[in-house]
Tab-separated table of C-alpha atoms in Angstrom:
chain	number	residue	atom	x	y	z
V	1	MET	CA	-7.887	44.551	19.226
V	2	LYS	CA	-6.184	45.123	15.864
V	3	THR	CA	-3.399	42.690	16.863
V	4	ILE	CA	-5.914	39.977	17.770
V	5	TYR	CA	-7.713	40.485	14.445
V	6	ILE	CA	-4.453	40.148	12.459
V	7	LEU	CA	-3.457	37.091	14.510
V	8	LEU	CA	-6.859	35.476	13.897
V	9	ILE	CA	-6.619	36.059	10.136
V	10	GLY	CA	-3.116	34.547	10.148
V	11	ILE	CA	-4.321	31.424	11.954
V	12	LEU	CA	-7.277	30.975	9.605
V	13	ALA	CA	-5.107	31.457	6.512
V	14	THR	CA	-2.641	28.871	7.783
V	15	ALA	CA	-5.413	26.369	8.546
V	16	CYS	CA	-7.050	26.794	5.137
V	17	ASN	CA	-3.852	26.608	3.089
V	18	SER	CA	-2.237	23.561	4.597
V	19	ASP	CA	0.263	21.982	2.242
V	20	ASP	CA	0.523	18.851	4.354
V	21	PRO	CA	-0.068	15.875	2.071
V	22	VAL	CA	-2.722	13.354	3.057
V	23	ASP	CA	-1.307	9.952	3.945
V	24	PRO	CA	-3.115	7.520	1.587
V	25	ALA	CA	-3.102	4.823	4.298
V	26	SER	CA	-5.271	7.099	6.456
V	27	LEU	CA	-8.014	6.830	3.812
V	28	LEU	CA	-8.288	3.029	4.139
V	29	PRO	CA	-11.332	1.608	5.905
V	30	PRO	CA	-10.670	0.253	9.390
V	31	ILE	CA	-9.943	-3.454	9.736
V	32	THR	CA	-13.265	-4.939	10.860
V	33	THR	CA	-14.854	-8.394	10.832
V	34	THR	CA	-18.559	-7.647	11.290
V	35	GLY	CA	-19.857	-7.323	7.726
V	36	GLU	CA	-19.420	-3.561	7.265
V	37	ASN	CA	-19.203	-3.867	3.435
V	38	THR	CA	-15.851	-2.141	3.131
V	39	PHE	CA	-12.918	-2.600	0.758
V	40	GLY	CA	-9.734	-0.646	0.231
V	41	CYS	CA	-6.051	-0.989	-0.598
V	42	LEU	CA	-3.031	0.976	-1.728
V	43	ILE	CA	-1.875	0.429	-5.307
V	44	ASP	CA	1.635	1.814	-5.738
V	45	GLY	CA	0.927	3.976	-2.697
V	46	LYS	CA	-2.354	5.389	-4.040
V	47	PHE	CA	-5.695	4.743	-2.378
V	48	PHE	CA	-8.049	2.447	-4.311
V	49	ARG	CA	-11.641	1.697	-3.319
V	50	PRO	CA	-14.890	0.643	-4.953
V	51	ARG	CA	-17.131	3.451	-6.162
V	52	ASP	CA	-20.492	3.130	-7.869
V	53	GLY	CA	-20.961	5.095	-11.061
V	54	ARG	CA	-22.332	5.148	-14.549
V	55	SER	CA	-23.295	1.795	-16.006
V	56	THR	CA	-22.470	0.413	-19.398
V	57	ILE	CA	-24.660	-1.685	-21.654
V	58	ASN	CA	-23.363	-5.020	-20.382
V	59	SER	CA	-22.798	-4.309	-16.686
V	60	ASP	CA	-24.372	-2.653	-13.707
V	61	ASN	CA	-22.935	0.342	-11.940
V	62	ARG	CA	-21.928	-1.355	-8.684
V	63	GLY	CA	-18.469	-0.646	-7.286
V	64	LEU	CA	-18.200	-4.018	-5.544
V	65	ARG	CA	-19.708	-7.368	-6.428
V	66	VAL	CA	-19.287	-10.798	-4.880
V	67	VAL	CA	-19.618	-13.688	-7.308
V	68	ARG	CA	-19.705	-17.391	-6.522
V	69	THR	CA	-18.190	-19.202	-9.489
V	70	GLU	CA	-18.277	-22.873	-10.373
V	71	ASN	CA	-18.541	-24.975	-7.219
V	72	ASP	CA	-17.055	-23.276	-4.192
V	73	ASN	CA	-15.012	-20.425	-5.624
V	74	LEU	CA	-15.437	-16.786	-4.632
V	75	GLU	CA	-14.601	-13.710	-6.671
V	76	LEU	CA	-14.530	-10.078	-5.658
V	77	HIS	CA	-15.087	-7.717	-8.586
V	78	VAL	CA	-14.006	-4.229	-7.513
V	79	TYR	CA	-14.519	-1.166	-9.729
V	80	ASP	CA	-13.848	2.516	-9.319
V	81	ARG	CA	-16.556	3.733	-11.681
V	82	LYS	CA	-16.248	7.427	-10.771
V	83	SER	CA	-12.653	8.001	-11.768
V	84	ASP	CA	-11.590	8.127	-15.391
V	85	ARG	CA	-8.135	6.881	-14.415
V	86	SER	CA	-8.463	4.248	-11.727
V	87	GLY	CA	-9.728	0.899	-12.963
V	88	SER	CA	-10.701	-2.447	-11.529
V	89	LEU	CA	-9.408	-5.399	-9.505
V	90	PHE	CA	-10.507	-9.020	-9.591
V	91	ILE	CA	-9.703	-11.381	-6.713
V	92	HIS	CA	-10.355	-15.114	-7.121
V	93	LEU	CA	-10.303	-17.523	-4.171
V	94	GLU	CA	-10.362	-21.183	-5.174
V	95	ASN	CA	-12.527	-23.476	-2.988
V	96	PHE	CA	-13.347	-20.589	-0.645
V	97	TYR	CA	-16.634	-22.065	0.560
V	98	THR	CA	-14.890	-25.340	1.413
V	99	ILE	CA	-11.670	-23.977	2.948
V	100	GLY	CA	-12.974	-20.863	4.735
V	101	GLU	CA	-10.553	-19.050	7.027
V	102	GLY	CA	-6.815	-19.101	6.429
V	103	ASP	CA	-4.108	-17.998	4.029
V	104	TYR	CA	-4.690	-18.153	0.275
V	105	LEU	CA	-1.382	-17.915	-1.567
V	106	ILE	CA	-1.692	-15.925	-4.770
V	107	GLN	CA	-0.572	-17.657	-7.937
V	108	ASN	CA	-0.409	-16.617	-11.592
V	109	ALA	CA	-3.350	-14.929	-13.304
V	110	THR	CA	-4.248	-15.059	-16.987
V	111	GLY	CA	-6.617	-12.087	-17.174
V	112	LEU	CA	-9.625	-14.398	-17.375
V	113	ARG	CA	-12.065	-15.063	-14.543
V	114	GLY	CA	-14.831	-17.396	-13.533
V	115	ILE	CA	-14.935	-20.710	-15.351
V	116	ASP	CA	-12.376	-19.412	-17.875
V	117	GLY	CA	-9.803	-18.454	-15.218
V	118	PRO	CA	-7.139	-20.683	-13.629
V	119	ASN	CA	-8.099	-23.195	-10.941
V	120	HIS	CA	-6.148	-21.494	-8.151
V	121	ASN	CA	-6.028	-18.173	-6.244
V	122	TYR	CA	-5.150	-15.109	-8.287
V	123	VAL	CA	-5.533	-11.345	-8.598
V	124	TYR	CA	-5.513	-9.144	-11.650
V	125	GLY	CA	-6.411	-5.606	-12.474
V	126	ARG	CA	-6.992	-3.150	-15.263
V	127	LEU	CA	-5.441	0.069	-14.024
V	128	PHE	CA	-4.416	3.449	-15.376
V	129	LYS	CA	-0.634	3.873	-15.286
V	130	SER	CA	1.851	5.685	-17.518
V	131	ASN	CA	-0.983	7.566	-19.265
V	132	GLN	CA	-2.850	4.442	-20.398
V	133	TYR	CA	-4.924	1.551	-19.124
V	134	GLN	CA	-2.895	-1.587	-18.609
V	135	THR	CA	-3.688	-5.103	-17.442
V	136	PHE	CA	-1.593	-6.353	-14.533
V	137	LEU	CA	-1.518	-10.047	-13.550
V	138	SER	CA	-0.450	-11.792	-10.350
V	139	ASP	CA	2.530	-14.111	-10.640
V	140	ASN	CA	3.003	-16.128	-7.449
V	141	VAL	CA	3.683	-13.135	-5.172
V	142	GLY	CA	1.181	-12.290	-2.451
V	143	VAL	CA	-1.298	-13.654	0.034
V	144	ILE	CA	-4.903	-13.156	1.028
V	145	ASN	CA	-5.607	-13.883	4.676
V	146	ILE	CA	-9.254	-14.627	5.395
V	147	SER	CA	-9.683	-13.978	9.100
V	148	VAL	CA	-13.448	-14.456	9.432
V	149	VAL	CA	-16.046	-16.510	7.600
V	150	ASP	CA	-19.482	-16.506	9.245
V	151	THR	CA	-22.253	-18.294	7.406
V	152	THR	CA	-24.171	-19.519	10.443
V	153	THR	CA	-26.026	-16.453	11.735
V	154	GLN	CA	-29.500	-16.135	10.216
V	155	GLY	CA	-28.274	-16.599	6.651
V	156	ARG	CA	-25.626	-13.885	6.954
V	157	ARG	CA	-22.585	-14.406	4.795
V	158	ILE	CA	-19.800	-12.394	6.351
V	159	PHE	CA	-16.186	-12.734	5.329
V	160	ALA	CA	-13.277	-10.459	6.116
V	161	GLY	CA	-9.602	-10.418	5.330
V	162	GLU	CA	-6.421	-8.626	4.387
V	163	PHE	CA	-4.269	-8.964	1.281
V	164	ARG	CA	-1.117	-7.899	-0.518
V	165	ALA	CA	0.207	-8.778	-3.957
V	166	THR	CA	2.605	-7.893	-6.715
V	167	LEU	CA	1.058	-7.659	-10.186
V	168	ALA	CA	2.986	-7.250	-13.432
V	169	ASN	CA	2.795	-7.074	-17.195
V	170	SER	CA	5.566	-7.113	-19.788
V	171	ASN	CA	6.404	-3.428	-19.143
V	172	ASP	CA	5.740	-2.654	-15.496
V	173	THR	CA	5.025	-3.891	-11.959
V	174	ILE	CA	2.611	-2.618	-9.308
V	175	GLN	CA	2.424	-3.282	-5.579
V	176	ILE	CA	-0.867	-3.804	-3.768
V	177	GLU	CA	-0.452	-3.216	-0.044
V	178	LEU	CA	-2.578	-2.868	3.095
V	179	GLY	CA	-5.573	-4.419	1.318
V	180	ARG	CA	-8.586	-5.137	3.480
V	181	PHE	CA	-12.227	-6.039	3.135
V	182	ASP	CA	-15.184	-6.862	5.371
V	183	ILE	CA	-18.213	-8.032	3.421
V	184	ASN	CA	-21.721	-9.193	4.223
V	185	SER	CA	-22.969	-10.623	0.944
V	186	GLN	CA	-26.583	-10.500	2.164
V	187	THR	CA	-26.546	-6.690	2.538
V	188	LEU	CA	-23.985	-5.803	-0.129
V	189	SER	CA	-26.591	-4.934	-2.765
V	190	GLN	CA	-28.043	-2.236	-0.452
V	191	THR	CA	-24.636	-0.629	0.158
V	192	THR	CA	-23.702	2.506	-1.757
V	193	PHE	CA	-20.038	3.027	-2.601
V	194	ASN	CA	-19.240	6.724	-3.099
């Protein structure tokens, strides 16, 4: 009996003190196309996702917003509002509501969005790297593949896709990989991002 007790304690100690690192890709949401209101990507190998949090004077506390700008453009505003060292991403798709499904080649970003941003597809982010927040801009490297656009079912606005990009500033470069999203803009405001 004493041997079984010692063996059981050894097994429990091993299970509780696992030093196996978590693969960041395993944290990504599954690739879906049914309006699950998910978003995730790896930024330099680290998991990034939207998370609701504290609001500021001029903005709400939502982790993910969908904005229709100008005529037919779509923007995803993605914030990690719970981490002090994560940041935000902005994805702009030019003529999204006209083009719909397909590949959107990423071009250069200026750090501006909406009507003030360039008239083409771009990505930029404000991210914590090298012990400070930095702005990273796309520069003609990357693609966003929109696999599903469904605007016909009872007013639902579902769009889903995958993306990858290289963003840079004058000092550094970051890689965005395995990006994916599946959004229903009709139910997005009721979704909580933890």
